[in-house]
PDB file of C-alpha atoms and ligand atoms in Angstrom:
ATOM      1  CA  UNK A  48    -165.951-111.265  49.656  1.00 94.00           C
ATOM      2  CA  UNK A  49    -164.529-112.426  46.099  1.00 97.00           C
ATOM      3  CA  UNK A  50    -161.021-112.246  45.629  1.00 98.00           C
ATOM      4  CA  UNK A  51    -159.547-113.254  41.915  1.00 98.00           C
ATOM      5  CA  UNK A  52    -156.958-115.180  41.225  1.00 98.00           C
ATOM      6  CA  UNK A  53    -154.760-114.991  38.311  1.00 99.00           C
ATOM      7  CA  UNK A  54    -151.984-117.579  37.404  1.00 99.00           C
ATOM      8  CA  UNK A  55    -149.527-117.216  34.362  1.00 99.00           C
ATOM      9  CA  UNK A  56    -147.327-119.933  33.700  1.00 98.00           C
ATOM     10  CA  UNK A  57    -146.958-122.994  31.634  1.00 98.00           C
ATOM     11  CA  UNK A  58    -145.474-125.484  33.746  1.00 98.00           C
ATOM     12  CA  UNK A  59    -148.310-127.262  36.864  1.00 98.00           C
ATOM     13  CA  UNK A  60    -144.613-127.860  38.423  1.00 98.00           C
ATOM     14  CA  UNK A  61    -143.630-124.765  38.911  1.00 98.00           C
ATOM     15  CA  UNK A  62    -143.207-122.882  41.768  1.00 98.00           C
ATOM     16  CA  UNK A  63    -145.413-120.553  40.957  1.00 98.00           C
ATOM     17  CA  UNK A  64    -148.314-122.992  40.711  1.00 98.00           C
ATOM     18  CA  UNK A  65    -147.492-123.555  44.613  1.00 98.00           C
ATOM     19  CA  UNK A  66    -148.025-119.895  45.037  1.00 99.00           C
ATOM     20  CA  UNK A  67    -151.091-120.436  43.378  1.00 99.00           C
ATOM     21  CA  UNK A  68    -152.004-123.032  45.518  1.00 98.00           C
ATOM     22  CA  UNK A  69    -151.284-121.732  48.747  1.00 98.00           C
ATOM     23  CA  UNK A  70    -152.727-118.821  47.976  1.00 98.00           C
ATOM     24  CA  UNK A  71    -156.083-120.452  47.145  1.00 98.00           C
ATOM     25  CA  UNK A  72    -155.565-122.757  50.546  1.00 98.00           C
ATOM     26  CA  UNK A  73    -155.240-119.107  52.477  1.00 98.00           C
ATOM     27  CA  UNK A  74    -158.305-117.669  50.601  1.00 98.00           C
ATOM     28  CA  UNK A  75    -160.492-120.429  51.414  1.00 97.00           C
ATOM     29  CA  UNK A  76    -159.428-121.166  55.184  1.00 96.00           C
ATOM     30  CA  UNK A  77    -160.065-117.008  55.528  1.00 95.00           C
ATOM     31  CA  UNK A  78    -164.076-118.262  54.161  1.00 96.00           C
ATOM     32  CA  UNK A  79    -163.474-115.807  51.092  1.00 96.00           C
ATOM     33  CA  UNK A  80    -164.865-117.028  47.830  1.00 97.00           C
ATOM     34  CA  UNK A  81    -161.984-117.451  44.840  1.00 98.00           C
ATOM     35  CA  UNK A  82    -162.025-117.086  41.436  1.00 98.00           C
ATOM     36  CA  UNK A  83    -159.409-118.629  39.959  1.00 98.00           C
ATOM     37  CA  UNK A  84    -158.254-119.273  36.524  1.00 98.00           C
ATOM     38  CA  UNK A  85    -154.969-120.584  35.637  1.00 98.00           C
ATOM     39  CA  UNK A  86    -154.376-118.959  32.292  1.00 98.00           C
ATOM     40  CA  UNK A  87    -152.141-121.280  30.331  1.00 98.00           C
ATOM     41  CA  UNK A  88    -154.443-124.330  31.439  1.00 98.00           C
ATOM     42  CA  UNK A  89    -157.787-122.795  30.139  1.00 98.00           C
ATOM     43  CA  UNK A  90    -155.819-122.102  26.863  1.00 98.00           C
ATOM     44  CA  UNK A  91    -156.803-117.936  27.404  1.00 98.00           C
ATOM     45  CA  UNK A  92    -156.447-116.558  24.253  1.00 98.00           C
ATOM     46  CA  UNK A  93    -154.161-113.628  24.360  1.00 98.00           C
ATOM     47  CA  UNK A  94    -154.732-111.776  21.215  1.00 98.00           C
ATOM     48  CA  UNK A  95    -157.160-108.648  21.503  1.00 98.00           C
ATOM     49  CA  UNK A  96    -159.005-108.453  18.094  1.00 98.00           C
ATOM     50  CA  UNK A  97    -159.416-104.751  16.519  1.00 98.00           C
ATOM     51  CA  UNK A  98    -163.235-105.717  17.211  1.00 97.00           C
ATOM     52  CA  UNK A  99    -162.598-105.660  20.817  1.00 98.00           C
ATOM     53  CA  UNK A 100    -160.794-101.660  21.443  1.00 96.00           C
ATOM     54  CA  UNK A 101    -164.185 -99.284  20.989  1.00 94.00           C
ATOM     55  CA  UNK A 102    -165.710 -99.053  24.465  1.00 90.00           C
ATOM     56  CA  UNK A 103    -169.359-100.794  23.508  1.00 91.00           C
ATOM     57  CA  UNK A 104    -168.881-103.600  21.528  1.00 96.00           C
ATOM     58  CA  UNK A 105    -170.533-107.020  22.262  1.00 97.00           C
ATOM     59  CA  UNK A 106    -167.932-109.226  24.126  1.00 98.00           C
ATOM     60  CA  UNK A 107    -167.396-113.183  23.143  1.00 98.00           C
ATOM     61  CA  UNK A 108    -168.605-114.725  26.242  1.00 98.00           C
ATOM     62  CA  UNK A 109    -165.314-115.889  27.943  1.00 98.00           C
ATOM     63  CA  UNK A 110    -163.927-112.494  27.569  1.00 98.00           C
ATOM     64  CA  UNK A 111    -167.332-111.119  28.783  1.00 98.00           C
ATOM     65  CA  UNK A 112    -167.399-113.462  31.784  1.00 98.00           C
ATOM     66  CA  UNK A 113    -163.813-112.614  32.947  1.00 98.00           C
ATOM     67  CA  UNK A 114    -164.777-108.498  33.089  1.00 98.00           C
ATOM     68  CA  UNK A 115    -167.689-109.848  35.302  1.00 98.00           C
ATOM     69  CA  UNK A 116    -165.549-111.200  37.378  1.00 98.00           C
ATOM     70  CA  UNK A 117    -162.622-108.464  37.472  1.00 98.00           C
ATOM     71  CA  UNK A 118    -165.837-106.234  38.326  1.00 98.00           C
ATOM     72  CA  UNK A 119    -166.920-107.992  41.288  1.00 98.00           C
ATOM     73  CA  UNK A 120    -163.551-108.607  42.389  1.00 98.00           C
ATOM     74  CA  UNK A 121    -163.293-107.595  45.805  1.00 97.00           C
ATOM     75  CA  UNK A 122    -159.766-108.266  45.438  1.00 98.00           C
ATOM     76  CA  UNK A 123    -156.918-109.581  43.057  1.00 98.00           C
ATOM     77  CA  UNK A 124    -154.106-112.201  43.083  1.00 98.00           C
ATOM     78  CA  UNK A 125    -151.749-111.641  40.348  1.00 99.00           C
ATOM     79  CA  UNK A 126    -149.078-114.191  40.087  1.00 99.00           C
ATOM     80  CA  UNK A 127    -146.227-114.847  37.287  1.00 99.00           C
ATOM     81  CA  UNK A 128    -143.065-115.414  36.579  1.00 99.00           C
ATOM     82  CA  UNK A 129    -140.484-112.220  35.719  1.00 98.00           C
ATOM     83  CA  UNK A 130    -140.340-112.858  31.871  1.00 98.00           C
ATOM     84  CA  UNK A 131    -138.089-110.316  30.313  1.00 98.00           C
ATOM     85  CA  UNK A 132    -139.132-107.647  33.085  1.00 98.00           C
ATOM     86  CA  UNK A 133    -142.395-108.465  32.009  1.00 98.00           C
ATOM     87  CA  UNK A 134    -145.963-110.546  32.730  1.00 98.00           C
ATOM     88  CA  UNK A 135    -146.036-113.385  29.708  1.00 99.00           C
ATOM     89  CA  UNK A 136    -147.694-112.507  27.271  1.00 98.00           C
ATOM     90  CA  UNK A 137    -150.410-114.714  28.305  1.00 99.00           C
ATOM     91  CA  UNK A 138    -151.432-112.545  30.928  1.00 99.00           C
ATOM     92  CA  UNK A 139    -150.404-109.013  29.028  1.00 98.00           C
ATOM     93  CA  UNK A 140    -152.816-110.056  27.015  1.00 98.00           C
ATOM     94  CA  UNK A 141    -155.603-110.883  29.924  1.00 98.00           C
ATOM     95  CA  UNK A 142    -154.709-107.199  30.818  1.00 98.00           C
ATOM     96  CA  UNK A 143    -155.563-106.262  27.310  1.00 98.00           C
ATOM     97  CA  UNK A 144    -159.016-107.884  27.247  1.00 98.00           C
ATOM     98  CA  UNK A 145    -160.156-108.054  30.273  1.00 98.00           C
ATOM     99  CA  UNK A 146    -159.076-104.395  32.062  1.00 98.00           C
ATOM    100  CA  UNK A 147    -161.121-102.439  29.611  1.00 98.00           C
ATOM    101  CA  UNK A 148    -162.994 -99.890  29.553  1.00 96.00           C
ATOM    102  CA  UNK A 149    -166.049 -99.142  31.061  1.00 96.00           C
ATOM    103  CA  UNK A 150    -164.601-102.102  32.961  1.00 97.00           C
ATOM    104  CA  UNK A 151    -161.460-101.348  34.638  1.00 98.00           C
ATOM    105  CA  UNK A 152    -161.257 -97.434  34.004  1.00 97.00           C
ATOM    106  CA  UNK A 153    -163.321 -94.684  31.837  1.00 95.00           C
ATOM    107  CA  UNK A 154    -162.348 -91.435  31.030  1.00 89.00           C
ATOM    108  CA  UNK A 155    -164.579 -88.346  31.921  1.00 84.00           C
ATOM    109  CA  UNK A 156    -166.981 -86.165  30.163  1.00 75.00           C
ATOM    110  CA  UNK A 157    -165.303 -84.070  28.130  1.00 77.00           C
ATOM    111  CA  UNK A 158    -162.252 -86.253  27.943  1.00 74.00           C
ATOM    112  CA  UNK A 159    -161.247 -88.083  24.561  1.00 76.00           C
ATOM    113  CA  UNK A 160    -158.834 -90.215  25.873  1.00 72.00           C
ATOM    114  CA  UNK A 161    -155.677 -87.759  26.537  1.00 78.00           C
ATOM    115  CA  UNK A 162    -156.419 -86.891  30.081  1.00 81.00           C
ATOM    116  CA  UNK A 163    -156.310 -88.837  33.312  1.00 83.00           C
ATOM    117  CA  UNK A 164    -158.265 -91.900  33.737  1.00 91.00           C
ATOM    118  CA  UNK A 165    -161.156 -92.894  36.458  1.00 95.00           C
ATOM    119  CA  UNK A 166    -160.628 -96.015  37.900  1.00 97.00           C
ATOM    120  CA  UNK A 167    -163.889 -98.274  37.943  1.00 98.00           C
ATOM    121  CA  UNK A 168    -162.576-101.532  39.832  1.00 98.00           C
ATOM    122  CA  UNK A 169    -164.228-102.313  43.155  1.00 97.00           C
ATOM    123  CA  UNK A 170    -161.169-103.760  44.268  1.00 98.00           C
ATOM    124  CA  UNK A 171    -159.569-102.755  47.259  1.00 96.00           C
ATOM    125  CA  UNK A 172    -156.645-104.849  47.104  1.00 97.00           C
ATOM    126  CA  UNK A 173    -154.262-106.045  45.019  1.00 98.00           C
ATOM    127  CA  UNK A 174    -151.506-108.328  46.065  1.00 98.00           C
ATOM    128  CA  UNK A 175    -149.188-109.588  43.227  1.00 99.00           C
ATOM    129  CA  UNK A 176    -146.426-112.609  43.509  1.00 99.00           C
ATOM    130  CA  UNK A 177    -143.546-112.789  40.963  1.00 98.00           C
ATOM    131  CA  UNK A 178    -140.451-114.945  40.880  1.00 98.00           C
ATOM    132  CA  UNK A 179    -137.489-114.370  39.095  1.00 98.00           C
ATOM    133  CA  UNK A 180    -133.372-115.478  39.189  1.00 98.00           C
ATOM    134  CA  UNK A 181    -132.388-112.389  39.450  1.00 98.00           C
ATOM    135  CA  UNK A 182    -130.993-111.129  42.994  1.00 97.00           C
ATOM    136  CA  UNK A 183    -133.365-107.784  44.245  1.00 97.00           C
ATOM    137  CA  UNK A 184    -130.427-105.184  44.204  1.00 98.00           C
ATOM    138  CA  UNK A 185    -129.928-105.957  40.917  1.00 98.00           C
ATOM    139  CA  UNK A 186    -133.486-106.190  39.447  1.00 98.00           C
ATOM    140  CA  UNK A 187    -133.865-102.402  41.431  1.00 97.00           C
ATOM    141  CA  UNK A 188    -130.395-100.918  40.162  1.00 98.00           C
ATOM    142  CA  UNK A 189    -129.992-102.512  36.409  1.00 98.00           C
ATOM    143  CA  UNK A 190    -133.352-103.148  35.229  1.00 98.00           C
ATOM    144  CA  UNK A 191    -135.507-100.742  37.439  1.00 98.00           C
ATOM    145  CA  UNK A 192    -137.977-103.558  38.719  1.00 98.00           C
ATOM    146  CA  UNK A 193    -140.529-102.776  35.509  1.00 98.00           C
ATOM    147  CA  UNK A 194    -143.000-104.913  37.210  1.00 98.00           C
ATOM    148  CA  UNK A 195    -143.375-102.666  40.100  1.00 98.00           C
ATOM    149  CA  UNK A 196    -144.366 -99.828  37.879  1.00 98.00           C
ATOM    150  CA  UNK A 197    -146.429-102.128  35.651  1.00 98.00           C
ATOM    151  CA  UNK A 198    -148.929-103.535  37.990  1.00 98.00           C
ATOM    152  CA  UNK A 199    -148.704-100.978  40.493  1.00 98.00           C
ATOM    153  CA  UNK A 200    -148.805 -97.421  38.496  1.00 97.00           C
ATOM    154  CA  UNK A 201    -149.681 -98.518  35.093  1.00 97.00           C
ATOM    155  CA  UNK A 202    -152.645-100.779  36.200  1.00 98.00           C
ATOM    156  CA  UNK A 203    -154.206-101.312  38.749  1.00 98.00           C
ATOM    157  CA  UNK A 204    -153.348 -97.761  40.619  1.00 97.00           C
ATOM    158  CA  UNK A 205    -154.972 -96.795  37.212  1.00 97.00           C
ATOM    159  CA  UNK A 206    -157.831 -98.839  37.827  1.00 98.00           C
ATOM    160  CA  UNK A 207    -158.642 -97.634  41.233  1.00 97.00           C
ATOM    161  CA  UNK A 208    -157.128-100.701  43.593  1.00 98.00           C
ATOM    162  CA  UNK A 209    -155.145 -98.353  45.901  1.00 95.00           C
ATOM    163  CA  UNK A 210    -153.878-100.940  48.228  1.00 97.00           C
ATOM    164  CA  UNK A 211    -150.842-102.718  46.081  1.00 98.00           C
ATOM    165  CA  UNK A 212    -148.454-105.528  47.517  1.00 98.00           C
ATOM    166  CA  UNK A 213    -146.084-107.327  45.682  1.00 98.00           C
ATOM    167  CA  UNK A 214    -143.375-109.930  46.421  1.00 98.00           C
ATOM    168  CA  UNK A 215    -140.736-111.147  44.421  1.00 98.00           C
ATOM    169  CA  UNK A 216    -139.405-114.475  45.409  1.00 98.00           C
ATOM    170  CA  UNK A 217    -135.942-115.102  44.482  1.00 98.00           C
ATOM    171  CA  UNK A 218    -133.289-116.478  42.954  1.00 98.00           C
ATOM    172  CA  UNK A 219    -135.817-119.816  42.210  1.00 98.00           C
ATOM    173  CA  UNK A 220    -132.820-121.494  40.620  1.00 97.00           C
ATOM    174  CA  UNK A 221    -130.786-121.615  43.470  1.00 98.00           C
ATOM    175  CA  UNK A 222    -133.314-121.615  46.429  1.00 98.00           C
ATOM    176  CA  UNK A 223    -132.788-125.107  48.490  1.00 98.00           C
ATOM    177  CA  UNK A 224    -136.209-126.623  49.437  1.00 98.00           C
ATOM    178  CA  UNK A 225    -136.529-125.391  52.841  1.00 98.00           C
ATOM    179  CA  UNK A 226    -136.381-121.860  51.449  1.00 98.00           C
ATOM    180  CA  UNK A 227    -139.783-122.524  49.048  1.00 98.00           C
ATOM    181  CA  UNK A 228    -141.142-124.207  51.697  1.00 98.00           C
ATOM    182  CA  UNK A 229    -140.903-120.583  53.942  1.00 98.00           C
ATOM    183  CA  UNK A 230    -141.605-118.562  50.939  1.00 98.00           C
ATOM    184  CA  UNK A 231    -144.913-120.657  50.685  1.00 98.00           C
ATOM    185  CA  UNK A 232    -145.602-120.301  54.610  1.00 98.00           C
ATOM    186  CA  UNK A 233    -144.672-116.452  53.654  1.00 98.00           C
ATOM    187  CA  UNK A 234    -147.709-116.183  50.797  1.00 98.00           C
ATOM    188  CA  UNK A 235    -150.343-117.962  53.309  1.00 98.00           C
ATOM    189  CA  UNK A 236    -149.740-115.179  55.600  1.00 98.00           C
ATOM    190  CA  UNK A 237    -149.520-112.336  53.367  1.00 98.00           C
ATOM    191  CA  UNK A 238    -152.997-113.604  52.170  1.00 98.00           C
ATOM    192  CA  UNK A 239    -154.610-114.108  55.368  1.00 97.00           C
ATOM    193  CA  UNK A 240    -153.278-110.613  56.892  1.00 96.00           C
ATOM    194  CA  UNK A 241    -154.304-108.603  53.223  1.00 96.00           C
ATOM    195  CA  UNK A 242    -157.535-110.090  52.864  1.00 95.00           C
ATOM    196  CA  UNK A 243    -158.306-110.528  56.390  1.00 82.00           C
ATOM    197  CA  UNK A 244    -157.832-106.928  57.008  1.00 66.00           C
ATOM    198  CA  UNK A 245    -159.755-105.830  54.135  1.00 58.00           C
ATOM    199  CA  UNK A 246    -162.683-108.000  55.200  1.00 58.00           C
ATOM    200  CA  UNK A 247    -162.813-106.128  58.235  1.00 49.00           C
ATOM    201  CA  UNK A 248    -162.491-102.854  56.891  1.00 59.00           C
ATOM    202  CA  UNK A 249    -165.584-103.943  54.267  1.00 54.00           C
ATOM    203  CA  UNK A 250    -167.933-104.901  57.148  1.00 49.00           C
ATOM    204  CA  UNK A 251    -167.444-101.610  59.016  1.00 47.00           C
TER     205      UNK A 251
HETATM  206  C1  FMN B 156    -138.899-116.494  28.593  1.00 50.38           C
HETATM  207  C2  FMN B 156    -138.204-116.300  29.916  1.00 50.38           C
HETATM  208  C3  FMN B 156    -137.718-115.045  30.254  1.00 50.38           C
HETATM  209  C4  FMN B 156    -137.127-114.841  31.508  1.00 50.38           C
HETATM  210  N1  FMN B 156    -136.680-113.595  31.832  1.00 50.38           N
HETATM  211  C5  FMN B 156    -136.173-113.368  33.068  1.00 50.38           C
HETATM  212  C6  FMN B 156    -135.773-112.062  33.463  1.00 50.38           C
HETATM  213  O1  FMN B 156    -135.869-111.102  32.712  1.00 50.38           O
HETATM  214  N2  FMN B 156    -135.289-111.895  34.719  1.00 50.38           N
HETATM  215  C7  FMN B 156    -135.179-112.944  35.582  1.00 50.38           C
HETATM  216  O2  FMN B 156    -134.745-112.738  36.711  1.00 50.38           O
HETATM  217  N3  FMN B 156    -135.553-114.191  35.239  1.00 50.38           N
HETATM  218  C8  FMN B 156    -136.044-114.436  34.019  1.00 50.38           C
HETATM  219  N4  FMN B 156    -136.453-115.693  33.658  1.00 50.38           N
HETATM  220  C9  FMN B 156    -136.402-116.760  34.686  1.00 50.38           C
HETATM  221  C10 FMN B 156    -137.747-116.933  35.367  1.00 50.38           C
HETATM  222  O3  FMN B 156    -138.149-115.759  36.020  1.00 50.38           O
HETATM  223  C11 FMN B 156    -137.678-118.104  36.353  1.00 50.38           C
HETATM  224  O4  FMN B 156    -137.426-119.271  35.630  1.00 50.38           O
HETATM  225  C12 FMN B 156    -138.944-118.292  37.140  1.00 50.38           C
HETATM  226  O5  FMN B 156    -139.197-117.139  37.917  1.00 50.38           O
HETATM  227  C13 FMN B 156    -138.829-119.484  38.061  1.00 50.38           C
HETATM  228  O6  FMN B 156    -140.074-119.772  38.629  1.00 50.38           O
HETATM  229  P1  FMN B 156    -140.743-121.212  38.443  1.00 50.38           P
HETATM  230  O7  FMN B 156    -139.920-122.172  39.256  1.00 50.38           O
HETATM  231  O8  FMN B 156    -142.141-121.094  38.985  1.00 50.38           O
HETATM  232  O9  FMN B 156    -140.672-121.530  36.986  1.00 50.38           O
HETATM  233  C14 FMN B 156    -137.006-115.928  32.418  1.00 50.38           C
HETATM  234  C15 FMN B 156    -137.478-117.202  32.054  1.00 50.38           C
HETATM  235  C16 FMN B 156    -138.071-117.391  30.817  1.00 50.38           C
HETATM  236  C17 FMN B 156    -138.567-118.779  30.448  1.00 50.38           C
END
């Protein structure tokens, strides 16, 4: 079992890098194999190039060797900062590249483009991780939570991952140690008890 596992921010301080981290630590203690790429650290470039849109074009190589590994993706990691009610647009533009199609979804015979996507992804699940400062009944109420309909409708529900979990850890700027300690205890076990699951589902 592969699971991928996709970090967005610039700072290898932040919290969410411990996310990243103990998520990796529950992966590998679980014996599942990780793909990781930190996406600010290997510089990903974020711009998709007019080249790239048509469905059968020759990929550059790194782009080409992330869809590989978003195909055999057994599962996904997602995990970012809340950035405007948004991913950065580091990893908006991983979406971009990388969840393509013929990829990540195709559109049936027949269809141009205005009808309803197939998802392609072998994924089964797809836990994401977000922080943000802004307290839950306010992100829900005010602002909607965007990032709930962005990864789990507009994406990867989309792209055939049925099984979406997401957790948004907050207010970081006024959480005392002990709390990110728990919240880090908290992602260990939401990893082991996602991807543990799904293993045993996959070898019935
Ligand atoms: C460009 C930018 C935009 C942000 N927008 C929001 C926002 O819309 N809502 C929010 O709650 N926090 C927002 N924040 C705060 C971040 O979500 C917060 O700093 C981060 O989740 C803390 O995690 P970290 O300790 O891993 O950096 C923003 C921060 C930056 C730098």
């Amino acid at each position: 079992m592969k699971v991928s596992v996709i970090l967005a921010h610039p700072d290898p301080a932040s919290f969410n890098h411990a996310i990243a981290q103990a998520t990796i630590t529950a992966l590998k203690k679980g014996g599942l194999e990780v793909m990781y790429h930190d996406l600010y650290q290997e510089r990903f470039d974020a711009i998709l190039p007019s080249g790239e849109i048509p469905k059968d074009v020759v990929l550059p190589p790194e782009i080409a060797a992330h869809c590989q590994e978003a195909s055999e993706a057994d599962g996904f990691v997602i995990i970012h900062p809340n950035w405007w009610g948004m991913p950065p647009a580091i990893l908006t533009g991983w979406v971009d590249r990388v969840m393509r199609p013929g990829i990540a979804y195709e559109f049936l015979e027949g269809d141009t483009g205005e009808g309803v996507p197939n998802g392609l992804l072998k994924a089964k699940s797809v836990i994401v991780f977000n922080t943000s400062n802004t307290e839950t009944e306010r992100e829900r109420t005010v602002f909607l939570d965007p990032l709930e309909t962005i990864w789990k409708n507009c994406i990867f529900d989309l792209c055939g991952v049925r099984h979406f979990h997401r957790r948004m850890f907050n207010v970081i700027v006024t959480s005392t140690r002990e709390q990110r300690e728990n919240w880090l205890k908290e992602v260990e076990e939401t990893v082991a008890s996602i991807f543990n699951e799904t293993c045993m589902q996959h070898n019935r």
